[in-house]
Short mmCIF file of C-alpha atoms and ligand atoms in Angstrom, two decimals:
data_model
loop_
_atom_site.label_atom_id
_atom_site.label_comp_id
_atom_site.label_asym_id
_atom_site.label_seq_id
_atom_site.Cartn_x
_atom_site.Cartn_y
_atom_site.Cartn_z
CA MET X 76 26.89 -127.79 -43.06
CA THR X 77 28.99 -124.62 -43.23
CA ARG X 78 28.20 -121.91 -45.79
CA LYS X 79 30.54 -119.53 -47.54
CA HIS X 80 29.25 -116.00 -47.03
CA PRO X 81 27.02 -114.55 -44.31
CA PRO X 82 24.22 -112.25 -45.53
CA GLY X 83 25.08 -108.68 -46.45
CA PRO X 84 24.18 -105.69 -48.63
CA ALA X 85 23.02 -107.15 -51.92
CA ASN X 86 23.62 -104.13 -54.09
CA PHE X 87 27.37 -104.06 -53.76
CA ASN X 88 29.30 -103.67 -56.91
CA ALA X 89 31.20 -106.94 -56.93
CA ALA X 90 33.92 -105.75 -59.24
CA MET X 91 34.82 -102.55 -57.40
CA GLY X 92 33.63 -103.97 -54.11
CA LEU X 93 32.14 -100.69 -52.93
CA THR X 94 29.15 -98.60 -53.91
CA TRP X 95 29.30 -94.88 -53.38
CA ARG X 96 26.24 -95.05 -51.14
CA HIS X 97 27.67 -97.57 -48.69
CA GLY X 98 31.13 -96.12 -48.91
CA ALA X 99 29.83 -92.67 -48.11
CA SER X 100 27.69 -93.76 -45.18
CA LEU X 101 30.56 -95.82 -43.75
CA TRP X 102 32.71 -92.71 -43.99
CA TRP X 103 30.27 -90.09 -42.68
CA ASN X 104 28.35 -92.02 -40.09
CA PRO X 105 29.89 -95.41 -39.35
CA ILE X 106 27.66 -95.88 -36.31
CA ARG X 107 24.47 -95.52 -38.33
CA PHE X 108 25.91 -97.71 -41.07
CA VAL X 109 26.78 -100.55 -38.69
CA THR X 110 23.55 -100.28 -36.70
CA ARG X 111 21.59 -100.62 -39.94
CA LEU X 112 23.64 -103.61 -41.01
CA GLY X 113 22.89 -105.35 -37.71
CA HIS X 114 19.15 -104.63 -37.92
CA THR X 115 18.96 -105.79 -41.51
CA TYR X 116 21.24 -108.79 -41.65
CA GLY X 117 21.66 -110.07 -38.09
CA ASP X 118 24.67 -110.93 -35.97
CA LEU X 119 27.15 -111.57 -38.78
CA THR X 120 27.14 -109.39 -41.87
CA PHE X 121 29.36 -109.71 -44.89
CA PHE X 122 30.25 -107.06 -47.43
CA ARG X 123 33.04 -106.41 -49.85
CA ILE X 124 35.15 -103.34 -49.49
CA PHE X 125 37.38 -102.70 -52.50
CA SER X 126 39.07 -106.03 -53.06
CA GLY X 127 38.69 -107.14 -49.41
CA ARG X 128 36.05 -109.04 -47.46
CA ALA X 129 34.60 -107.41 -44.34
CA TYR X 130 32.55 -109.09 -41.61
CA VAL X 131 30.64 -107.09 -38.99
CA VAL X 132 30.27 -109.19 -35.84
CA ASN X 133 27.25 -108.17 -33.78
CA GLY X 134 26.41 -111.10 -31.48
CA PRO X 135 27.84 -111.88 -28.02
CA GLU X 136 28.55 -115.55 -28.79
CA LEU X 137 30.33 -114.71 -32.03
CA ILE X 138 32.42 -112.10 -30.22
CA ARG X 139 33.38 -114.71 -27.63
CA ASP X 140 34.44 -117.07 -30.43
CA LEU X 141 36.51 -114.37 -32.14
CA LEU X 142 38.19 -112.74 -29.15
CA VAL X 143 38.58 -115.75 -26.86
CA VAL X 144 37.88 -119.24 -28.20
CA LYS X 145 39.46 -118.81 -31.64
CA GLN X 146 41.65 -115.80 -30.88
CA LYS X 147 44.77 -117.54 -32.19
CA SER X 148 43.28 -117.45 -35.70
CA PHE X 149 43.09 -113.63 -35.61
CA ARG X 150 45.45 -110.67 -35.33
CA LYS X 151 45.04 -106.92 -35.47
CA LEU X 152 44.80 -105.60 -39.00
CA ASP X 153 47.96 -104.26 -40.66
CA ARG X 154 46.06 -101.09 -41.49
CA VAL X 155 45.80 -100.35 -37.73
CA ARG X 156 49.60 -100.64 -37.53
CA MET X 157 50.00 -98.25 -40.48
CA VAL X 158 47.81 -95.62 -38.84
CA LEU X 159 49.16 -95.88 -35.28
CA GLY X 160 52.65 -97.29 -35.89
CA SER X 161 54.63 -94.03 -35.89
CA GLY X 162 53.23 -93.16 -32.46
CA PHE X 163 53.22 -96.51 -30.70
CA GLY X 164 55.76 -98.61 -32.64
CA ASN X 165 55.84 -102.07 -31.15
CA GLY X 166 54.03 -101.08 -27.96
CA LEU X 167 51.55 -103.46 -26.37
CA ILE X 168 48.58 -102.21 -28.35
CA LEU X 169 50.18 -103.10 -31.70
CA SER X 170 52.49 -106.02 -30.95
CA GLU X 171 51.53 -109.66 -31.43
CA GLY X 172 52.77 -113.15 -30.59
CA PRO X 173 55.60 -113.91 -28.15
CA GLN X 174 56.79 -110.29 -27.96
CA TRP X 175 53.31 -109.11 -26.99
CA LEU X 176 53.05 -111.85 -24.34
CA ARG X 177 56.45 -110.95 -22.82
CA GLN X 178 55.57 -107.26 -22.68
CA ARG X 179 52.08 -107.86 -21.33
CA ARG X 180 53.44 -110.00 -18.48
CA ALA X 181 56.08 -107.42 -17.62
CA LEU X 182 53.67 -104.47 -17.70
CA HIS X 183 51.11 -106.19 -15.50
CA SER X 184 53.21 -105.40 -12.45
CA ILE X 185 52.43 -101.66 -12.69
CA PHE X 186 48.75 -102.41 -12.12
CA HIS X 187 49.39 -104.58 -9.08
CA PRO X 188 46.97 -103.79 -6.22
CA SER X 189 49.91 -102.55 -4.14
CA MET X 190 50.47 -99.76 -6.72
CA MET X 191 46.79 -98.96 -7.18
CA ALA X 192 46.43 -97.35 -3.73
CA ARG X 193 48.91 -94.64 -4.77
CA TYR X 194 47.14 -94.13 -8.12
CA ALA X 195 43.88 -93.68 -6.20
CA GLN X 196 45.46 -90.99 -4.00
CA ILE X 197 46.76 -89.18 -7.09
CA THR X 198 43.33 -89.41 -8.73
CA VAL X 199 41.62 -87.76 -5.76
CA ALA X 200 44.31 -85.07 -5.38
CA ARG X 201 44.21 -84.12 -9.08
CA THR X 202 40.41 -84.04 -9.06
CA ARG X 203 40.47 -81.68 -6.09
CA GLN X 204 42.92 -79.50 -7.99
CA LEU X 205 40.48 -79.29 -10.91
CA ILE X 206 37.64 -78.43 -8.54
CA ASP X 207 39.76 -75.54 -7.24
CA GLU X 208 40.26 -74.34 -10.81
CA TRP X 209 36.53 -74.54 -11.51
CA ARG X 210 35.70 -72.34 -8.56
CA GLY X 211 34.03 -69.15 -9.70
CA ARG X 212 33.89 -70.28 -13.34
CA GLU X 213 30.54 -69.68 -15.05
CA ARG X 214 30.96 -72.64 -17.38
CA VAL X 215 33.62 -75.17 -18.30
CA GLU X 216 34.31 -77.16 -21.45
CA LEU X 217 33.78 -80.69 -20.23
CA ASP X 218 35.69 -82.72 -22.80
CA HIS X 219 38.72 -80.44 -22.69
CA ASP X 220 38.87 -80.36 -18.89
CA MET X 221 38.33 -84.11 -18.54
CA THR X 222 41.21 -84.67 -20.96
CA ARG X 223 43.43 -82.36 -18.88
CA LEU X 224 42.40 -84.22 -15.73
CA ALA X 225 43.02 -87.68 -17.15
CA LEU X 226 46.36 -86.52 -18.57
CA THR X 227 47.61 -85.23 -15.24
CA ILE X 228 46.40 -88.36 -13.41
CA ILE X 229 48.13 -90.80 -15.76
CA ALA X 230 51.32 -88.69 -15.99
CA GLU X 231 51.74 -88.59 -12.24
CA SER X 232 50.68 -92.22 -11.68
CA LEU X 233 52.90 -93.87 -14.27
CA PHE X 234 55.69 -91.30 -14.73
CA GLY X 235 55.78 -89.42 -11.41
CA ALA X 236 55.46 -86.23 -13.49
CA ASP X 237 53.48 -83.08 -12.83
CA LEU X 238 51.99 -82.13 -16.20
CA SER X 239 49.46 -79.59 -14.88
CA ARG X 240 51.06 -76.72 -16.76
CA GLN X 241 51.41 -78.54 -20.09
CA ALA X 242 48.11 -80.45 -19.84
CA ALA X 243 46.01 -77.92 -21.79
CA HIS X 244 48.55 -77.92 -24.62
CA PHE X 245 48.73 -81.73 -24.80
CA SER X 246 44.96 -82.01 -24.53
CA ARG X 247 44.61 -79.90 -27.69
CA LEU X 248 47.34 -81.89 -29.44
CA ALA X 249 45.66 -85.16 -28.44
CA PHE X 250 42.39 -83.95 -29.94
CA GLU X 251 44.08 -83.01 -33.19
CA LEU X 252 45.97 -86.30 -33.38
CA SER X 253 42.90 -88.43 -32.76
CA ASN X 254 41.18 -86.46 -35.52
CA ILE X 255 44.03 -87.32 -37.89
CA TYR X 256 43.92 -90.99 -36.83
CA ALA X 257 40.16 -91.18 -37.39
CA GLY X 258 40.50 -89.56 -40.83
CA GLU X 259 43.10 -92.14 -41.83
CA GLU X 260 41.22 -95.06 -40.34
CA TYR X 261 38.19 -94.39 -42.53
CA SER X 262 39.87 -93.27 -45.69
CA PRO X 263 39.96 -95.85 -48.49
CA PHE X 264 43.80 -95.83 -48.52
CA VAL X 265 46.32 -95.27 -45.75
CA LEU X 266 49.32 -93.43 -47.12
CA PRO X 267 52.79 -93.79 -45.56
CA ASP X 268 53.60 -91.27 -42.84
CA TRP X 269 56.81 -90.07 -44.49
CA LEU X 270 55.00 -88.47 -47.46
CA PRO X 271 55.53 -84.68 -47.71
CA LEU X 272 51.81 -83.86 -47.35
CA GLY X 273 50.35 -81.25 -45.00
CA GLY X 274 48.37 -83.73 -42.87
CA LYS X 275 51.30 -86.13 -42.63
CA ARG X 276 53.66 -83.32 -41.62
CA ARG X 277 51.30 -82.33 -38.83
CA LYS X 278 50.94 -85.95 -37.71
CA ARG X 279 54.74 -86.36 -37.61
CA ALA X 280 55.11 -83.12 -35.61
CA ILE X 281 52.50 -84.07 -32.99
CA VAL X 282 53.82 -87.61 -32.59
CA ALA X 283 57.35 -86.21 -32.25
CA GLU X 284 56.17 -83.85 -29.52
CA PHE X 285 54.55 -86.68 -27.54
CA ARG X 286 57.56 -88.96 -27.97
CA GLY X 287 59.85 -86.06 -27.05
CA LEU X 288 57.89 -85.58 -23.83
CA ILE X 289 58.37 -89.25 -22.93
CA ARG X 290 62.11 -89.11 -23.71
CA ASP X 291 62.48 -85.94 -21.59
CA LEU X 292 60.69 -87.62 -18.68
CA MET X 293 63.05 -90.59 -18.98
CA ASP X 294 66.14 -88.36 -19.07
CA GLU X 295 64.94 -86.30 -16.09
CA ARG X 296 64.32 -89.45 -14.09
CA ARG X 297 67.80 -90.79 -14.75
CA GLY X 298 69.28 -87.77 -13.01
CA ALA X 299 66.68 -87.56 -10.23
CA ASP X 300 67.34 -88.22 -6.51
CA GLN X 301 63.76 -89.32 -5.87
CA ARG X 302 62.91 -92.41 -7.91
CA PRO X 303 59.34 -93.55 -7.22
CA ASP X 304 58.37 -97.14 -7.95
CA ASP X 305 56.42 -96.60 -11.19
CA LEU X 306 56.23 -97.45 -14.89
CA LEU X 307 59.10 -95.15 -15.78
CA GLU X 308 61.38 -96.80 -13.25
CA MET X 309 60.40 -100.23 -14.49
CA LEU X 310 61.09 -99.29 -18.13
CA LEU X 311 64.44 -97.65 -17.30
CA GLY X 312 65.43 -100.79 -15.39
CA ALA X 313 64.56 -102.97 -18.40
CA ILE X 314 66.44 -101.00 -21.08
CA ASN X 315 69.21 -103.06 -22.67
CA ARG X 316 68.96 -105.77 -20.01
CA PRO X 317 67.79 -108.94 -21.75
CA GLU X 318 68.16 -110.91 -18.51
CA VAL X 319 65.31 -108.88 -16.91
CA GLU X 320 61.74 -110.01 -17.63
CA GLY X 321 60.52 -107.70 -20.39
CA GLY X 322 64.08 -106.49 -21.12
CA MET X 323 63.93 -104.09 -24.09
CA SER X 324 65.69 -101.50 -26.23
CA LYS X 325 65.29 -97.77 -25.53
CA ASP X 326 62.97 -97.39 -28.53
CA GLN X 327 60.81 -100.24 -27.29
CA ALA X 328 60.65 -98.60 -23.84
CA VAL X 329 59.48 -95.34 -25.46
CA ASP X 330 56.87 -97.32 -27.47
CA GLU X 331 55.51 -98.90 -24.28
CA ALA X 332 55.52 -95.61 -22.39
CA MET X 333 53.72 -93.89 -25.29
CA THR X 334 51.15 -96.68 -25.43
CA LEU X 335 50.32 -96.58 -21.74
CA PHE X 336 50.41 -92.79 -21.54
CA ASN X 337 48.04 -92.33 -24.49
CA GLY X 338 45.91 -95.38 -23.69
CA GLY X 339 45.80 -94.07 -20.13
CA TYR X 340 44.10 -90.74 -20.76
CA HIS X 341 42.46 -91.06 -24.14
CA SER X 342 39.56 -93.39 -23.36
CA SER X 343 39.26 -92.43 -19.68
CA SER X 344 38.82 -88.76 -20.55
CA MET X 345 35.94 -89.54 -22.89
CA GLY X 346 34.45 -91.99 -20.37
CA LEU X 347 34.44 -89.17 -17.80
CA THR X 348 33.02 -86.66 -20.30
CA TRP X 349 29.98 -88.79 -21.11
CA LEU X 350 29.53 -89.75 -17.45
CA PHE X 351 29.41 -86.10 -16.35
CA PHE X 352 27.14 -85.22 -19.27
CA GLU X 353 24.60 -87.88 -18.29
CA LEU X 354 24.65 -86.79 -14.65
CA ALA X 355 24.08 -83.18 -15.68
CA LYS X 356 20.89 -84.38 -17.37
CA HIS X 357 19.72 -86.67 -14.54
CA PRO X 358 19.56 -84.78 -11.23
CA GLU X 359 17.78 -87.68 -9.51
CA ILE X 360 20.68 -90.03 -10.32
CA PHE X 361 23.16 -87.32 -9.34
CA ALA X 362 21.44 -87.06 -5.93
CA ARG X 363 21.77 -90.82 -5.39
CA VAL X 364 25.46 -90.78 -6.30
CA ARG X 365 26.00 -87.99 -3.81
CA ALA X 366 24.08 -89.87 -1.12
CA ASP X 367 26.30 -92.90 -1.83
CA ALA X 368 29.50 -90.85 -1.55
CA ASP X 369 28.32 -89.06 1.59
CA ALA X 370 27.27 -92.29 3.29
CA VAL X 371 30.54 -94.06 2.54
CA LEU X 372 33.00 -91.20 2.89
CA ALA X 373 31.32 -88.86 5.42
CA GLY X 374 33.26 -85.91 4.05
CA ARG X 375 36.74 -87.45 3.90
CA ASP X 376 38.72 -88.17 0.76
CA ALA X 377 38.02 -91.46 -1.01
CA THR X 378 40.70 -94.17 -1.12
CA LEU X 379 41.14 -97.40 -3.01
CA ALA X 380 39.64 -99.30 -0.07
CA ASP X 381 36.33 -97.44 -0.52
CA LEU X 382 35.68 -98.78 -4.02
CA PRO X 383 33.60 -101.85 -3.05
CA ALA X 384 31.41 -99.74 -0.76
CA LEU X 385 30.76 -97.06 -3.43
CA GLN X 386 28.32 -99.43 -5.03
CA TYR X 387 25.81 -97.07 -6.62
CA THR X 388 28.61 -94.84 -7.92
CA SER X 389 30.16 -97.91 -9.61
CA MET X 390 26.78 -98.81 -11.15
CA VAL X 391 26.53 -95.32 -12.63
CA VAL X 392 30.04 -95.60 -14.09
CA LYS X 393 29.21 -98.98 -15.66
CA GLU X 394 26.03 -97.59 -17.17
CA ALA X 395 27.92 -94.62 -18.65
CA LEU X 396 30.40 -97.06 -20.19
CA ARG X 397 27.48 -99.03 -21.61
CA LEU X 398 25.69 -96.12 -23.25
CA TRP X 399 28.89 -94.34 -24.30
CA PRO X 400 31.69 -96.91 -24.59
CA PRO X 401 34.77 -94.77 -25.42
CA ALA X 402 36.18 -97.71 -27.42
CA TRP X 403 33.07 -97.63 -29.61
CA GLU X 404 34.84 -99.89 -32.11
CA MET X 405 37.47 -102.51 -31.32
CA PHE X 406 40.62 -102.58 -33.38
CA ALA X 407 39.80 -104.42 -36.61
CA ARG X 408 41.07 -108.02 -36.80
CA GLU X 409 42.00 -110.23 -39.73
CA ASN X 410 42.00 -114.02 -39.76
CA VAL X 411 45.43 -115.50 -40.37
CA GLU X 412 43.97 -118.89 -41.32
CA GLU X 413 40.65 -120.29 -42.48
CA VAL X 414 38.19 -120.17 -39.62
CA GLU X 415 34.62 -121.21 -38.86
CA LEU X 416 32.41 -118.46 -37.41
CA GLY X 417 28.66 -118.63 -36.92
CA GLY X 418 28.38 -121.61 -39.26
CA TYR X 419 30.37 -119.97 -42.07
CA GLN X 420 33.73 -121.20 -43.30
CA ILE X 421 35.72 -118.02 -43.78
CA ALA X 422 38.87 -118.01 -45.89
CA LYS X 423 42.07 -116.44 -44.55
CA GLY X 424 42.36 -112.64 -44.93
CA GLY X 425 38.87 -111.45 -43.93
CA VAL X 426 38.52 -108.18 -41.96
CA PHE X 427 36.44 -108.44 -38.76
CA LEU X 428 34.74 -105.43 -37.19
CA ILE X 429 33.25 -105.34 -33.67
CA TYR X 430 31.29 -102.37 -32.31
CA PRO X 431 30.60 -102.30 -28.55
CA PHE X 432 28.67 -99.06 -29.17
CA VAL X 433 26.10 -100.91 -31.27
CA LEU X 434 25.93 -104.08 -29.18
CA GLN X 435 25.57 -102.17 -25.91
CA ARG X 436 22.56 -100.33 -27.34
CA ASP X 437 20.89 -103.52 -28.54
CA ALA X 438 17.40 -103.93 -27.04
CA ARG X 439 17.81 -107.71 -26.97
CA PHE X 440 20.30 -107.33 -24.14
CA PHE X 441 19.47 -103.88 -22.75
CA PRO X 442 15.72 -103.14 -22.76
CA ASP X 443 14.91 -99.49 -23.48
CA PRO X 444 18.55 -99.16 -24.52
CA LEU X 445 18.78 -95.38 -24.88
CA ARG X 446 17.64 -94.78 -21.30
CA PHE X 447 20.42 -93.99 -18.81
CA ASP X 448 19.55 -96.51 -16.11
CA PRO X 449 22.26 -97.52 -13.62
CA GLU X 450 19.87 -100.11 -12.11
CA ARG X 451 20.82 -102.43 -14.97
CA PHE X 452 24.02 -102.99 -13.01
CA SER X 453 22.42 -103.59 -9.61
CA PRO X 454 23.60 -106.83 -7.94
CA ALA X 455 20.18 -108.36 -8.71
CA ARG X 456 20.09 -107.46 -12.41
CA GLU X 457 23.70 -107.38 -13.60
CA PRO X 458 24.13 -111.19 -13.72
CA SER X 459 21.40 -111.44 -16.38
CA ILE X 460 23.45 -109.40 -18.90
CA PRO X 461 25.12 -111.80 -21.36
CA PRO X 462 28.85 -111.29 -20.65
CA PHE X 463 29.91 -110.64 -24.22
CA ALA X 464 27.09 -108.15 -24.80
CA TYR X 465 28.90 -105.72 -22.48
CA SER X 466 32.59 -105.31 -23.29
CA PRO X 467 33.68 -101.69 -22.81
CA PHE X 468 37.22 -102.89 -22.05
CA GLY X 469 37.36 -105.57 -24.74
CA ARG X 470 37.65 -109.29 -24.08
CA GLY X 471 40.18 -112.08 -24.28
CA PRO X 472 43.97 -111.83 -24.04
CA HIS X 473 44.09 -108.36 -25.64
CA ALA X 474 41.47 -106.90 -23.29
CA CYS X 475 42.39 -103.56 -21.74
CA ILE X 476 45.37 -103.85 -19.40
CA GLY X 477 44.28 -100.60 -17.72
CA ALA X 478 40.65 -101.65 -17.04
CA ALA X 479 41.01 -101.72 -13.24
CA PHE X 480 42.88 -98.41 -13.32
CA ALA X 481 40.21 -96.77 -15.50
CA SER X 482 37.30 -98.07 -13.41
CA MET X 483 38.97 -96.93 -10.19
CA GLU X 484 39.69 -93.54 -11.74
CA MET X 485 36.14 -92.94 -12.97
CA VAL X 486 34.53 -93.96 -9.66
CA LEU X 487 36.91 -91.86 -7.54
CA VAL X 488 36.77 -88.79 -9.78
CA LEU X 489 32.98 -88.94 -9.63
CA ALA X 490 32.80 -89.50 -5.86
CA THR X 491 35.27 -86.65 -5.22
CA MET X 492 33.35 -84.29 -7.49
CA VAL X 493 29.87 -84.99 -6.10
CA GLN X 494 31.19 -84.47 -2.60
CA ARG X 495 32.15 -80.93 -3.47
CA ILE X 496 30.29 -79.54 -6.44
CA ASP X 497 26.96 -79.56 -8.24
CA TRP X 498 26.82 -79.28 -11.98
CA CYS X 499 24.22 -78.89 -14.69
CA LEU X 500 24.25 -78.19 -18.41
CA ALA X 501 25.36 -74.61 -19.09
CA PRO X 502 22.70 -72.25 -20.48
CA GLY X 503 22.36 -72.90 -24.21
CA GLN X 504 23.95 -76.36 -24.03
CA PRO X 505 21.64 -78.82 -25.89
CA ARG X 506 20.58 -81.99 -24.05
CA THR X 507 21.25 -84.03 -27.15
CA VAL X 508 24.80 -84.26 -28.38
CA GLN X 509 25.96 -85.95 -31.54
CA PRO X 510 28.77 -88.43 -30.92
CA LYS X 511 31.73 -88.35 -33.25
CA PRO X 512 33.65 -91.56 -33.69
CA PHE X 513 37.29 -90.70 -33.32
CA ILE X 514 39.61 -93.38 -31.91
CA ALA X 515 37.55 -92.92 -28.75
CA ILE X 516 34.02 -91.69 -29.24
CA ARG X 517 33.74 -88.02 -28.35
CA PRO X 518 31.11 -85.29 -28.61
CA ALA X 519 31.01 -83.74 -32.09
CA LYS X 520 30.88 -80.28 -30.46
CA PRO X 521 32.22 -79.23 -27.05
CA ILE X 522 29.91 -79.89 -24.08
CA TRP X 523 29.61 -77.00 -21.63
CA ILE X 524 28.55 -77.51 -18.04
CA GLN X 525 28.03 -75.09 -15.20
CA PRO X 526 29.81 -76.13 -11.99
CA ARG X 527 28.67 -74.75 -8.64
CA LEU X 528 30.24 -75.16 -5.27
CA ARG X 529 28.12 -77.58 -3.30
CA ILE X 530 25.60 -76.06 -0.96
CA ALA X 531 24.29 -78.67 1.46
CA ALA X 532 20.49 -78.94 1.48
CA GLU X 533 20.26 -77.92 5.11
CA THR X 534 22.51 -74.90 4.56
CA PRO X 535 20.69 -71.74 3.45
CA ARG X 536 23.67 -70.56 1.36
CA ALA X 537 27.41 -71.05 1.41
CA THR X 538 27.76 -67.50 2.73
CA ASP X 539 30.66 -66.15 4.75
CA GLU X 540 29.38 -67.44 8.07
CA PHE X 541 29.29 -71.01 6.71
CA ARG X 542 32.78 -70.97 5.30
CA GLY X 543 34.99 -73.65 6.74
CA GLN X 544 32.28 -75.10 8.97
CA GLU X 545 31.31 -78.75 9.15
CA VAL X 546 27.89 -79.41 7.62
CA LYS X 547 26.74 -82.98 8.27
CA GLY X 548 30.21 -84.41 7.91
CA TYR X 549 30.94 -82.26 4.90
CA LYS X 550 33.23 -79.29 5.13
CA THR X 551 32.15 -76.38 2.94
CA GLU X 552 34.97 -74.77 1.01
CA GLN X 553 36.03 -71.21 0.49
CA VAL X 554 34.07 -69.52 -2.25
CA SER X 555 36.35 -67.38 -4.38
C1 HEM M 889 37.54 -95.93 -19.79
C2 HEM M 889 38.79 -96.16 -20.10
C3 HEM M 889 39.27 -97.23 -21.05
C4 HEM M 889 38.58 -97.93 -22.00
C5 HEM M 889 37.09 -97.84 -22.33
C6 HEM M 889 39.52 -98.82 -22.65
C7 HEM M 889 39.18 -99.73 -23.64
C8 HEM M 889 40.05 -100.65 -24.19
C9 HEM M 889 39.68 -101.69 -25.11
C10 HEM M 889 38.27 -101.94 -25.64
C11 HEM M 889 40.80 -102.39 -25.43
C12 HEM M 889 40.88 -103.61 -26.34
C13 HEM M 889 40.99 -103.19 -27.77
C14 HEM M 889 40.88 -104.36 -28.73
O1 HEM M 889 41.03 -105.52 -28.34
O2 HEM M 889 40.64 -104.08 -29.90
C15 HEM M 889 41.90 -101.77 -24.73
C16 HEM M 889 43.21 -102.18 -24.81
C17 HEM M 889 44.24 -101.55 -24.17
N1 HEM M 889 44.14 -100.51 -23.25
FE1 HEM M 889 42.46 -99.63 -22.63
N2 HEM M 889 40.76 -98.61 -22.11
C18 HEM M 889 40.65 -97.67 -21.12
C19 HEM M 889 41.65 -97.21 -20.30
C20 HEM M 889 42.96 -97.60 -20.37
C21 HEM M 889 44.01 -97.19 -19.48
C22 HEM M 889 43.79 -96.32 -18.24
C23 HEM M 889 45.17 -97.75 -19.94
C24 HEM M 889 46.57 -97.65 -19.39
C25 HEM M 889 46.91 -97.09 -18.27
C26 HEM M 889 44.85 -98.52 -21.13
C27 HEM M 889 45.76 -99.22 -21.90
C28 HEM M 889 45.40 -100.17 -22.85
C29 HEM M 889 46.38 -101.01 -23.54
C30 HEM M 889 47.89 -100.96 -23.39
C31 HEM M 889 45.64 -101.89 -24.36
C32 HEM M 889 46.19 -102.99 -25.28
C33 HEM M 889 46.22 -104.30 -24.52
C34 HEM M 889 46.74 -105.48 -25.31
O3 HEM M 889 46.57 -105.53 -26.54
O4 HEM M 889 47.32 -106.36 -24.67
N3 HEM M 889 43.49 -98.42 -21.35
N4 HEM M 889 41.41 -100.71 -23.95
#
């Protein structure tokens, strides 16, 4: 027999729907709030929030039901559209129904394996450029530099654009914007963007700058002699041509470009930040990644074809995405019709919250969950992980369209870096860092690492006489 409400916090004020205590903890530390709910009430928790009904979904089977089996009964919450709508309009991340399906099919072509080889080349080249910049630097701000890197990779891959000079500026803007988004996401009310308030003005200005960048790239491309086969070309070809698959208006094309550009660096940059942070703390794992890269690449640049062979490096990336899933929270869903979930009959209009961050640190599925242990993803052990307990890229039809791109990027950035540099936490950098749940989860304070040009074990020092020589298949680089 189905029941009406799953268990949940008993002391909620039914009339107002929210006690100060729960409201405040949801606001200040949503991760702690949700983790506690899971521990106390199990895989499906119910609570009232103002006049609404919220359900926290914490079990792999329930997540499968929601995102795959019964996905037609759910859609992304209108509130998500209110927060992100001015930036991404009707882009893939916010659209639903037949329009979403048409766009998704059309956009798939830019992640075709034939395009990925070029993206891999760009990834390695841009990583080498960052290594050059790091040369001689005492310490670098990891999250800022990983955002710059991911920005330049996605801009060149999808738009054929060199954003190296503007990357620092856009990295700062991106940080500010995600801060604004997070503030709105957790505030009790989302106010319309047109209001003449300071925060709204700033949001409008940043969004306008990003959309202006996309429009400029489109205009430049129209007049260009060289027209690479990329996202921009595909979008320009689809504007005002309904006969083309995915034909769209200019505004829709800007929405899609904005979605892929932002989706393309936002989560990847945080994925890379946490990955590099963990490796700075685990020299023994770092050494194994380097051995993997050296064995497979023998000093040459990595390519797309090397991915399957870089097995340990891929395991490390998967483990970083487990412990620090950038998409710590999926976009909230609402049920558009009555639905049965976990034995409860849930009336239309409930709000459903899923937290990969909490599930991927659940000891039922990941023993000793806070330990950074890439062996969980060894070929022998990975199959025993319940599939829906590990979903850093989401699941079902709305799962990340850029998952293959992001995985390729993280593995190749890491392999390229370990080939050439060592890094450790900078002096004074704490080993424990508080995460801050923005749209993607990021460190609450900047993380500083100390990069050093690689000195091969058998080389006494990378002194003048070693410059430019081959050392066991690895060519030492000029020290500035
Ligand atoms: C480590 C990097 C990344 C992570 C962890 C990540 C994570 C996710 C997740 C969890 C979702 C599903 C959200 C939900 O259902 O609520 C998603 C959707 C999406 N992601 Fe990613 N993503 C990453 C990189 C990328 C990249 C590189 C791109 C584009 C180049 C991208 C573009 C998108 C888009 C467009 C969607 C919406 C798909 C749809 O609704 O059909 N993401 N991503």
